[in-house]
Amino acid sequence: MAKKKTNRDDDISARPAIAKRILELASQVEDAFSEQRDRSDENLHRWDLYNNKLTRQFYHGESEIFIPLIADAVGARVTRFVNQIFPQSGRYVDVTCGETDIPYGTMALLENYVNAAKLRTRIMPALIKQGDVEGQYTIYVSWEERKRYTVGRVKKPVMAMEAQIGEVDDLEEETVTDAWPMVEIVADADWVCTPLVCDSIAEAIAYGGAVGIVRRWSKGRIQQAIDDGDITADAGAKLKENIAKRSAGKMKDPQESNIDSAVIKRDARGCFAQIYEIWAMLKVDGDMRLCRIYYGGQDAILGAKLNPYWCDMCPLITAPAEKIANMVKGKAPIAKVETLQILANDTVNMGADTGMFSAMPIIMTDPDKNPRIESMVLGLAAIWQTSPQDTQFAEFPEMWSTMMNRVAVIKEQVFQSLGVNPAMVPQGTGGDSSRNQAEIATEQQVDIMTTADACTILEEGILTPLLAWFAALDSQFRDEAVSIQVYGEPGIKANMETVEPLQLNKRFQFKWLGVEAARNASEMQQQIAGMNVIKGIPPQMYPGYKLNVAPMIVRMVEGLF
């Protein structure tokens, strides 16, 4: 009899060979988290700098002022990057396939998922900020479904003697399922990749490594994992029991249970279970298959299954802000200006202290010649009974203006190191003297090209793979047709179109078009000028050719609208 083939819903954690391999991978993941502790601590320090917290200062005086150079620079980058990645036209997706007709329905479906996942308002601003501070852009993709039970009024006929005599309003309840791709931002400290020396997650998994993600589950989330079959019922029950005991302050000895108490954490959010979600290749039915594993520490395997997604890819998508050779994780852009931020804080605090001291005059008097010093305490309409020759006034030097000039120089260097040009800062093109049109145009050109280069990392490393995931999740989980707004060709009125579930056996290729749209906008001025020059060339100057400006007009209209 042939051996039964393992399905994606079957738990495989109890198989001895697989359990042994899972424990080996879990040990590697735990070691990797320990090895990246220094990196995580440095990231916490950088978040303090971004959040305007005075840390690691060399000057400790009376003033405690934080001048937000890093926060301003990162904020300018976030605003510019988000606006360039998401063009005002609202069209971000390009689809290439083997069909003759352009699949406008597929493009509109993916753009609808972009809006449903709140990429523009919720995900990308926080993700860009995280990349600048931590050096890594990382998201996790999944499918979310929620049911609503709505009530509506319907007309029902009133029958009498088999004849309709009227209609009445009746109430009917309907179950509505809302479903969309869920995008989650993963902090750099909450995931690791083994081995540490590799270029990508796919490479690490392919060569026997693993990806570990820290998960913090409440009792409700644990119950959902049990209901979905992600973890076994016994392991889930033990987790909930330990959370209840920790909440009551009667936690057992860690050695008394398979799932140790160190897994149960407490903070401002209350008690939760901290576990590992591990993605790795396991040998199942004689083949190496990508699997999802939940591990609870102290040799506690909560559950393991084949990859539940039909596309058979790891749902963790990551890209470094600044690539380091042969390393998955990159370097934080603000790491190069940390010391400058500390110097700026010290400088402005010294200047503030001198400003306060300069407001208070220094009085010098001889105590032998002036025995009534107590009467000289500063007061309104005070009379000092002392000889003017024996008492002198001095002033503390005012250095705050010099300090602010020094801070301005530091700010300029911080902005230059982070690639923040005047066009990215509100009123940045002003200053002491007005700039002419050529200078403003040059700044805008530099801004567009610099920003486009930085945004390309996000588009190629995060957004383009994310579109492929949207299509894969739609193909797997959506069973019914959906009506969405489809734009169609430029100049044609938008309409509603019904899009059937995607069939990924067709050769679709998805690409994000934010940077290209911005580059087209910057090139449009040159294109318009070039078209005017071409129109002025006499036809006899290009024999055998006929001038047709329609393609240029279509391209210009598409870029503008």
Coordinates of C-alpha atoms in Angstrom, one line a residue:
M1 CA 0.0 0.0 0.0
A2 CA 1.3 3.4 -1.0
K3 CA 2.1 5.8 1.9
K4 CA -0.3 8.6 2.3
K5 CA 1.0 11.9 1.1
T6 CA 1.3 14.7 3.6
N7 CA -1.1 17.6 3.1
R8 CA -0.6 21.2 3.9
D9 CA -3.0 20.9 6.9
D10 CA -1.3 18.0 8.5
D11 CA 0.7 18.6 11.6
I12 CA 4.2 16.9 11.3
S13 CA 5.8 18.0 14.5
A14 CA 5.3 14.6 16.2
R15 CA 7.4 12.7 13.7
P16 CA 10.7 11.8 15.4
A17 CA 13.1 12.7 12.6
I18 CA 11.3 16.0 12.0
A19 CA 11.1 16.9 15.7
K20 CA 14.9 16.3 16.0
R21 CA 15.6 18.6 13.1
I22 CA 13.2 21.3 14.4
L23 CA 15.1 21.3 17.7
E24 CA 18.4 21.8 15.9
L25 CA 17.0 24.7 13.9
A26 CA 15.4 26.2 17.0
S27 CA 18.8 26.1 18.7
Q28 CA 20.4 27.9 15.7
V29 CA 17.7 30.6 15.8
E30 CA 18.1 31.2 19.6
D31 CA 21.9 31.5 19.1
A32 CA 21.3 34.0 16.2
F33 CA 19.1 36.2 18.4
S34 CA 21.8 36.2 21.1
E35 CA 24.4 37.2 18.5
Q36 CA 22.4 40.1 17.2
R37 CA 21.9 41.5 20.7
D38 CA 24.5 44.3 20.3
R39 CA 22.8 45.3 17.0
S40 CA 19.4 45.4 18.8
D41 CA 20.9 47.6 21.6
E42 CA 22.3 50.0 19.1
N43 CA 18.9 50.3 17.4
L44 CA 17.3 51.1 20.7
H45 CA 19.8 53.9 21.1
R46 CA 19.1 55.2 17.6
W47 CA 15.4 55.2 18.4
D48 CA 16.1 57.3 21.4
L49 CA 17.9 59.8 19.1
Y50 CA 15.0 59.9 16.8
N51 CA 12.5 60.3 19.6
N52 CA 14.4 63.2 21.1
K53 CA 15.7 61.5 24.2
L54 CA 19.0 62.7 25.6
T55 CA 21.4 59.7 25.8
R56 CA 25.2 59.4 25.8
Q57 CA 25.8 63.1 26.2
F58 CA 29.2 64.4 27.1
Y59 CA 28.1 67.7 28.5
H60 CA 25.8 67.7 31.6
G61 CA 24.7 71.2 32.6
E62 CA 21.6 73.0 33.7
S63 CA 19.8 72.8 30.3
E64 CA 18.3 69.7 28.9
I65 CA 17.4 70.6 25.3
F66 CA 17.3 68.2 22.4
I67 CA 17.5 69.7 18.9
P68 CA 15.8 67.2 16.5
L69 CA 18.2 67.1 13.6
I70 CA 17.8 63.4 12.9
A71 CA 14.0 63.5 13.4
D72 CA 13.8 66.4 10.9
A73 CA 16.0 64.7 8.4
V74 CA 14.1 61.4 8.6
G75 CA 10.8 63.1 8.5
A76 CA 11.8 64.9 5.3
R77 CA 13.0 61.6 3.7
V78 CA 9.7 59.9 4.7
T79 CA 7.6 62.6 3.2
R80 CA 9.5 62.7 -0.1
F81 CA 9.9 59.0 -0.5
V82 CA 6.2 58.2 0.2
N83 CA 5.0 60.9 -2.3
Q84 CA 7.4 59.6 -4.9
I85 CA 6.5 55.9 -4.4
F86 CA 2.8 56.7 -4.5
P87 CA 2.1 59.0 -7.5
Q88 CA -0.9 61.2 -7.3
S89 CA -2.6 59.4 -10.2
G90 CA -3.2 56.4 -7.8
R91 CA -1.9 54.0 -10.4
Y92 CA 1.1 52.1 -9.0
V93 CA 1.0 48.7 -10.8
D94 CA 2.3 47.4 -14.1
V95 CA 1.4 43.9 -15.2
T96 CA 3.0 42.1 -18.0
C97 CA 1.5 38.9 -19.4
G98 CA 1.4 36.8 -22.5
E99 CA -2.1 38.0 -23.5
T100 CA -2.7 40.6 -26.3
D101 CA -5.0 42.7 -24.2
I102 CA -3.7 44.7 -21.2
P103 CA -5.1 43.1 -18.0
Y104 CA -6.6 46.3 -16.6
G105 CA -8.8 44.3 -14.2
T106 CA -5.8 42.6 -12.7
M107 CA -4.0 46.0 -12.3
A108 CA -7.0 47.5 -10.6
L109 CA -7.4 44.5 -8.3
L110 CA -3.8 44.8 -7.0
E111 CA -4.2 48.6 -6.6
N112 CA -7.4 47.9 -4.6
Y113 CA -5.4 45.6 -2.3
V114 CA -2.8 48.4 -2.0
N115 CA -5.5 50.6 -0.6
A116 CA -7.1 47.9 1.5
A117 CA -3.7 47.1 3.2
K118 CA -3.3 50.9 3.9
L119 CA 0.2 50.9 2.3
R120 CA 0.1 54.7 1.7
T121 CA -1.0 55.8 5.1
R122 CA -0.2 53.1 7.6
I123 CA 2.6 50.9 6.3
M124 CA 5.1 52.8 4.1
P125 CA 5.7 55.9 6.3
A126 CA 6.5 53.7 9.3
L127 CA 8.5 51.3 7.2
I128 CA 10.7 54.0 5.7
K129 CA 11.3 55.5 9.1
Q130 CA 12.2 52.0 10.4
G131 CA 14.7 51.5 7.6
D132 CA 16.4 54.8 8.3
V133 CA 16.7 54.1 12.0
E134 CA 17.4 50.4 12.0
G135 CA 18.9 49.8 8.6
Q136 CA 16.3 47.2 7.4
Y137 CA 12.9 47.3 5.7
T138 CA 11.0 44.2 6.7
I139 CA 7.3 43.2 6.3
Y140 CA 5.3 40.0 6.8
V141 CA 2.4 39.2 4.5
S142 CA -0.7 37.2 5.3
W143 CA -4.4 37.0 4.4
E144 CA -7.1 38.4 6.7
E145 CA -10.7 37.5 6.8
R146 CA -13.4 39.0 9.0
K147 CA -17.2 38.3 9.0
R148 CA -19.9 40.8 9.5
Y149 CA -23.6 40.1 10.0
T150 CA -25.5 42.8 8.3
V151 CA -29.3 43.5 8.3
G152 CA -31.1 45.0 5.3
R153 CA -34.6 45.8 4.2
V154 CA -36.1 43.8 1.4
K155 CA -39.5 44.1 -0.4
K156 CA -41.7 41.0 -0.1
P157 CA -45.0 40.5 -1.8
V158 CA -48.2 40.2 0.1
M159 CA -50.4 37.4 -1.4
A160 CA -54.1 36.9 -1.1
M161 CA -56.1 34.3 -3.0
E162 CA -53.0 33.5 -5.0
A163 CA -52.8 37.1 -6.1
Q164 CA -50.3 39.8 -5.1
I165 CA -52.0 42.7 -3.4
G166 CA -49.0 44.7 -2.4
E167 CA -45.5 44.7 -0.8
V168 CA -44.2 45.0 2.7
D169 CA -40.7 45.7 4.1
D170 CA -39.0 42.7 5.7
L171 CA -35.6 42.4 7.4
E172 CA -33.1 39.9 6.3
E173 CA -29.7 39.1 7.8
E174 CA -26.7 38.5 5.6
T175 CA -23.2 37.3 6.3
V176 CA -20.6 39.5 4.7
T177 CA -16.9 38.4 4.6
D178 CA -14.3 41.1 4.3
A179 CA -11.0 39.7 3.1
W180 CA -7.7 41.5 2.1
P181 CA -4.0 41.0 2.3
M182 CA -2.6 42.0 5.7
V183 CA 0.9 43.6 5.8
E184 CA 2.7 43.7 9.1
I185 CA 5.9 45.6 9.8
V186 CA 8.5 43.5 11.6
A187 CA 11.1 45.2 13.8
D188 CA 14.8 44.4 13.1
A189 CA 15.2 43.0 16.6
D190 CA 12.3 40.6 16.1
W191 CA 13.7 38.5 13.3
V192 CA 16.9 36.7 12.5
C193 CA 18.3 34.7 9.6
T194 CA 20.7 31.7 9.9
P195 CA 23.4 31.6 8.7
L196 CA 24.1 35.2 9.3
V197 CA 26.4 35.4 6.3
C198 CA 24.1 35.2 3.3
D199 CA 22.7 37.6 0.7
S200 CA 19.0 36.8 1.1
I201 CA 16.4 34.9 3.0
A202 CA 15.7 32.6 0.1
E203 CA 19.5 31.7 0.0
A204 CA 19.7 31.1 3.7
I205 CA 16.6 28.7 3.6
A206 CA 17.8 26.9 0.5
Y207 CA 21.2 26.1 2.1
G208 CA 19.8 24.6 5.3
G209 CA 19.3 27.7 7.3
A210 CA 16.2 29.2 8.9
V211 CA 14.3 32.4 9.5
G212 CA 13.1 33.0 13.0
I213 CA 10.4 35.6 13.9
V214 CA 9.4 36.6 17.5
R215 CA 5.7 36.4 18.1
R216 CA 3.9 37.7 21.1
W217 CA 0.5 36.1 21.6
S218 CA -2.2 36.8 24.0
K219 CA -4.6 34.1 25.2
G220 CA -7.1 35.0 22.5
R221 CA -4.4 34.8 19.8
I222 CA -3.3 31.4 21.2
Q223 CA -6.9 30.1 21.0
Q224 CA -7.1 31.3 17.4
A225 CA -3.9 29.5 16.5
I226 CA -5.5 26.3 18.1
D227 CA -8.7 26.8 16.1
D228 CA -6.7 27.3 12.9
G229 CA -4.6 24.2 13.6
D230 CA -1.4 26.2 13.6
I231 CA -0.4 24.7 17.0
T232 CA -1.5 21.6 18.8
A233 CA -4.3 21.8 21.4
D234 CA -2.2 20.5 24.2
A235 CA 0.6 23.0 23.6
G236 CA -1.8 25.8 23.3
A237 CA -3.6 24.9 26.5
K238 CA -0.3 24.8 28.4
L239 CA 0.6 28.3 27.1
K240 CA -2.7 29.7 28.2
E241 CA -2.4 28.0 31.6
N242 CA 1.1 29.5 32.1
I243 CA -0.2 33.0 31.1
A244 CA -3.0 32.7 33.7
K245 CA -0.6 31.7 36.4
R246 CA 1.8 34.5 35.6
S247 CA -1.0 37.0 35.6
A248 CA -2.0 35.7 39.1
G249 CA 1.5 35.9 40.3
K250 CA 1.8 32.2 41.0
M251 CA 4.1 31.1 38.1
K252 CA 5.5 27.6 38.5
D253 CA 9.1 26.7 38.4
P254 CA 10.4 26.7 34.8
Q255 CA 11.5 23.1 35.1
E256 CA 8.0 21.9 36.0
S257 CA 6.6 22.2 32.5
N258 CA 7.6 21.6 29.0
I259 CA 6.9 25.2 28.1
D260 CA 9.0 27.2 30.4
S261 CA 8.0 30.3 32.2
A262 CA 10.6 32.4 30.5
V263 CA 8.3 32.2 27.4
I264 CA 5.6 34.1 29.3
K265 CA 6.4 37.8 29.5
R266 CA 4.8 40.7 31.2
D267 CA 5.0 44.4 30.3
A268 CA 2.6 47.4 29.9
R269 CA 0.5 45.3 27.6
G270 CA -0.1 42.6 30.2
C271 CA 1.0 39.0 30.0
F272 CA 1.7 37.3 26.7
A273 CA 3.5 34.2 25.3
Q274 CA 6.7 35.0 23.4
I275 CA 7.4 32.2 20.9
Y276 CA 9.3 31.7 17.7
E277 CA 7.8 31.3 14.2
I278 CA 10.5 29.5 12.2
W279 CA 10.6 29.0 8.4
A280 CA 13.0 26.3 7.2
M281 CA 13.3 23.3 4.8
L282 CA 12.4 19.9 6.3
K283 CA 12.5 16.5 4.8
V284 CA 8.9 15.4 4.3
D285 CA 7.9 12.3 2.3
G286 CA 11.4 12.1 1.0
D287 CA 11.5 15.7 -0.4
M288 CA 12.9 18.9 1.1
R289 CA 9.9 21.1 1.7
L290 CA 9.5 24.6 3.1
C291 CA 7.7 24.4 6.4
R292 CA 6.3 26.8 9.1
I293 CA 7.2 25.9 12.7
Y294 CA 6.1 27.3 16.0
Y295 CA 8.5 26.8 18.8
G296 CA 8.0 27.7 22.5
G297 CA 11.5 27.4 24.0
Q298 CA 12.9 24.6 26.2
D299 CA 12.4 22.0 23.5
A300 CA 8.7 22.8 23.3
I301 CA 7.5 22.3 19.7
L302 CA 4.1 23.9 19.4
G303 CA 3.3 22.8 15.8
A304 CA 4.8 22.3 12.4
K305 CA 3.2 22.2 8.9
L306 CA 4.1 22.4 5.3
N307 CA 4.0 26.0 3.9
P308 CA 0.3 26.8 4.0
Y309 CA 0.7 29.2 1.0
W310 CA 0.3 27.8 -2.5
C311 CA 3.1 30.0 -3.8
D312 CA 5.5 28.1 -1.5
M313 CA 7.5 31.2 -0.5
C314 CA 8.4 32.6 2.9
P315 CA 6.0 35.5 3.7
L316 CA 8.8 37.6 5.3
I317 CA 10.0 40.2 2.8
T318 CA 13.1 42.2 3.7
A319 CA 15.6 44.6 2.1
P320 CA 18.6 46.5 3.6
A321 CA 18.6 50.3 3.6
E322 CA 22.3 50.2 2.8
K323 CA 23.6 46.8 1.6
I324 CA 26.5 45.1 3.2
A325 CA 28.2 42.4 1.1
N326 CA 27.3 38.9 2.0
M327 CA 24.9 40.0 4.7
V328 CA 21.1 39.9 4.8
K329 CA 20.8 42.9 7.2
G330 CA 22.1 46.3 6.2
K331 CA 23.4 49.4 7.9
A332 CA 21.2 52.2 9.3
P333 CA 21.6 55.5 7.5
I334 CA 21.5 57.5 10.7
A335 CA 24.4 55.5 12.1
K336 CA 26.8 57.9 10.3
V337 CA 25.3 61.0 12.1
E338 CA 24.8 59.7 15.6
T339 CA 27.8 61.5 17.0
L340 CA 26.8 64.7 15.2
Q341 CA 23.4 64.6 16.9
I342 CA 25.1 64.2 20.3
L343 CA 27.4 67.0 19.5
A344 CA 24.5 69.3 18.4
N345 CA 22.7 68.6 21.7
D346 CA 25.8 69.3 23.8
T347 CA 26.4 72.5 21.8
V348 CA 22.9 73.9 22.1
N349 CA 22.8 73.0 25.9
M350 CA 26.1 74.8 26.5
G351 CA 24.7 77.8 24.6
A352 CA 21.5 77.8 26.6
D353 CA 23.5 77.7 29.8
T354 CA 25.6 80.6 28.8
G355 CA 22.5 82.5 27.8
M356 CA 21.0 82.1 31.3
F357 CA 24.3 83.0 33.0
S358 CA 24.7 86.1 30.9
A359 CA 21.4 87.4 32.1
M360 CA 22.7 87.4 35.7
P361 CA 25.5 90.0 36.3
I362 CA 28.5 89.0 38.4
I363 CA 29.1 91.2 41.5
M364 CA 32.6 91.3 43.0
T365 CA 33.0 92.9 46.5
D366 CA 35.6 92.7 49.2
P367 CA 34.1 91.1 52.3
D368 CA 36.7 92.8 54.6
K369 CA 35.7 96.2 53.4
N370 CA 32.0 95.3 53.2
P371 CA 30.8 93.5 56.3
R372 CA 27.1 93.7 55.2
I373 CA 27.1 91.4 52.2
E374 CA 23.8 89.9 53.2
S375 CA 22.1 93.2 52.5
M376 CA 23.3 93.1 48.9
V377 CA 21.1 90.2 47.9
L378 CA 19.4 91.4 44.7
G379 CA 16.0 92.9 45.3
L380 CA 13.7 95.6 43.9
A381 CA 14.8 99.1 44.9
A382 CA 17.7 97.6 47.0
I383 CA 20.1 100.0 48.8
W384 CA 23.6 98.7 49.3
Q385 CA 25.5 100.1 52.1
T386 CA 29.0 99.8 50.7
S387 CA 31.6 101.9 48.9
P388 CA 31.3 101.9 45.1
Q389 CA 35.1 101.5 44.8
D390 CA 35.0 98.2 46.7
T391 CA 32.2 96.7 44.6
Q392 CA 32.4 95.9 40.9
F393 CA 30.1 94.4 38.3
A394 CA 31.0 91.9 35.6
E395 CA 29.1 90.1 32.8
F396 CA 29.2 86.5 31.8
P397 CA 30.1 86.3 28.1
E398 CA 27.1 85.7 25.7
M399 CA 28.0 82.6 23.7
W400 CA 24.6 81.3 22.7
S401 CA 24.6 83.0 19.3
T402 CA 28.0 81.4 18.5
M403 CA 26.7 78.0 19.6
M404 CA 23.6 78.3 17.3
N405 CA 25.9 79.0 14.4
R406 CA 27.8 75.9 15.2
V407 CA 24.6 73.9 15.4
A408 CA 23.6 75.2 11.9
V409 CA 26.9 73.8 10.5
I410 CA 26.2 70.5 12.2
K411 CA 22.7 70.5 10.8
E412 CA 24.0 71.1 7.3
Q413 CA 26.3 68.1 7.6
V414 CA 23.6 65.8 9.0
F415 CA 21.3 66.7 6.1
Q416 CA 24.1 66.2 3.6
S417 CA 25.0 62.8 5.0
L418 CA 21.4 61.6 4.9
G419 CA 20.8 63.0 1.4
V420 CA 18.3 65.7 2.5
N421 CA 18.5 68.5 0.0
P422 CA 16.8 71.9 0.3
A423 CA 13.9 70.9 -2.0
M424 CA 12.9 68.2 0.5
V425 CA 12.6 70.6 3.5
P426 CA 9.7 73.1 3.8
Q427 CA 10.9 76.6 2.9
G428 CA 14.3 75.0 2.3
T429 CA 14.9 76.9 -0.9
G430 CA 14.5 80.3 0.8
G431 CA 17.3 81.4 3.1
D432 CA 18.9 84.8 3.3
S433 CA 18.8 85.4 -0.4
S434 CA 16.1 84.5 -2.9
R435 CA 17.0 81.8 -5.4
N436 CA 16.5 82.3 -9.1
Q437 CA 14.5 79.9 -11.3
A438 CA 17.5 78.0 -12.5
E439 CA 18.7 77.3 -9.0
I440 CA 15.3 76.1 -8.0
A441 CA 15.1 73.8 -11.1
T442 CA 18.5 72.4 -10.3
E443 CA 17.6 71.6 -6.7
Q444 CA 14.4 69.9 -7.9
Q445 CA 16.3 67.8 -10.4
V446 CA 18.8 66.7 -7.8
D447 CA 16.0 65.9 -5.4
I448 CA 14.1 63.8 -8.0
M449 CA 17.1 61.8 -9.0
T450 CA 18.4 61.3 -5.5
T451 CA 15.1 60.3 -4.1
A452 CA 14.4 58.0 -7.1
D453 CA 17.6 56.1 -6.4
A454 CA 16.7 55.6 -2.8
C455 CA 13.1 54.6 -3.6
T456 CA 14.3 52.0 -6.1
I457 CA 15.6 49.9 -3.1
L458 CA 12.1 49.9 -1.6
E459 CA 10.3 49.2 -4.9
E460 CA 12.6 46.4 -6.1
G461 CA 13.1 44.8 -2.6
I462 CA 9.7 45.3 -1.0
L463 CA 6.9 46.5 -3.1
T464 CA 7.4 44.5 -6.3
P465 CA 7.6 41.2 -4.4
L466 CA 4.6 42.4 -2.3
L467 CA 2.5 42.7 -5.5
A468 CA 3.4 39.1 -6.4
W469 CA 2.2 38.1 -2.9
F470 CA -1.1 40.0 -3.3
A471 CA -1.7 38.1 -6.5
A472 CA -0.8 34.7 -4.9
L473 CA -3.0 35.3 -1.9
D474 CA -5.9 36.4 -4.1
S475 CA -5.6 33.2 -6.2
Q476 CA -5.6 31.0 -3.1
F477 CA -8.2 32.6 -0.8
R478 CA -10.7 34.5 -2.9
D479 CA -13.4 32.3 -4.3
E480 CA -15.9 34.9 -5.5
A481 CA -15.8 37.6 -8.1
V482 CA -15.4 41.2 -6.8
S483 CA -16.4 44.5 -8.3
I484 CA -13.7 47.2 -8.3
Q485 CA -13.0 50.4 -10.1
V486 CA -11.0 50.0 -13.3
Y487 CA -9.4 53.0 -15.1
G488 CA -8.6 51.5 -18.5
E489 CA -6.7 53.4 -21.1
P490 CA -5.8 57.1 -20.5
G491 CA -8.6 59.4 -21.4
I492 CA -11.3 56.8 -20.9
K493 CA -13.8 57.2 -18.1
A494 CA -13.3 54.9 -15.1
N495 CA -15.9 52.2 -14.6
M496 CA -16.7 49.3 -12.3
E497 CA -15.6 45.9 -13.5
T498 CA -16.1 42.4 -12.1
V499 CA -12.8 40.6 -11.6
E500 CA -12.8 36.8 -11.3
P501 CA -10.2 35.1 -9.0
L502 CA -6.8 35.3 -10.6
Q503 CA -5.3 32.3 -12.3
L504 CA -1.6 32.3 -11.7
N505 CA -0.9 29.6 -14.3
K506 CA -0.7 32.5 -16.7
R507 CA 2.7 34.2 -16.8
F508 CA 2.0 37.4 -15.0
Q509 CA 4.8 39.7 -14.0
F510 CA 4.1 42.6 -11.6
K511 CA 6.2 45.7 -11.1
W512 CA 5.7 48.9 -9.0
L513 CA 5.7 52.1 -11.0
G514 CA 6.2 54.9 -8.4
V515 CA 9.7 55.9 -9.3
E516 CA 9.1 55.7 -13.0
A517 CA 6.1 58.0 -12.7
A518 CA 8.3 60.6 -10.8
R519 CA 11.0 60.3 -13.4
N520 CA 8.5 60.7 -16.2
A521 CA 7.3 63.9 -14.5
S522 CA 10.8 65.3 -14.4
E523 CA 11.4 64.4 -18.0
M524 CA 8.2 65.9 -19.2
Q525 CA 9.6 69.4 -19.4
Q526 CA 12.3 68.3 -21.8
Q527 CA 9.9 66.2 -23.8
I528 CA 7.6 69.2 -24.3
A529 CA 10.5 71.4 -25.3
G530 CA 11.7 68.7 -27.7
M531 CA 8.3 68.3 -29.3
N532 CA 8.1 72.0 -30.0
V533 CA 11.5 71.9 -31.7
I534 CA 10.5 68.9 -33.8
K535 CA 7.3 70.6 -34.9
G536 CA 9.3 73.5 -36.2
I537 CA 11.5 71.4 -38.4
P538 CA 10.4 71.7 -42.1
P539 CA 9.1 68.4 -43.6
Q540 CA 11.7 68.6 -46.4
M541 CA 14.4 68.2 -43.7
Y542 CA 13.4 64.6 -43.1
P543 CA 12.5 63.0 -46.5
G544 CA 10.8 59.6 -46.3
Y545 CA 9.4 60.2 -42.9
K546 CA 6.1 61.6 -41.7
L547 CA 5.7 63.4 -38.4
N548 CA 3.0 61.9 -36.1
V549 CA 2.8 63.6 -32.6
A550 CA -0.1 61.5 -31.4
P551 CA 2.2 59.0 -29.4
M552 CA 3.9 61.9 -27.7
I553 CA 0.6 63.5 -26.8
V554 CA -0.7 60.2 -25.4
R555 CA 2.4 59.7 -23.3
M556 CA 2.2 63.3 -22.0
V557 CA -1.5 63.0 -21.1
E558 CA -0.9 59.7 -19.3
G559 CA 1.9 61.3 -17.3
L560 CA -0.2 64.3 -16.4
F561 CA -3.5 62.6 -15.6

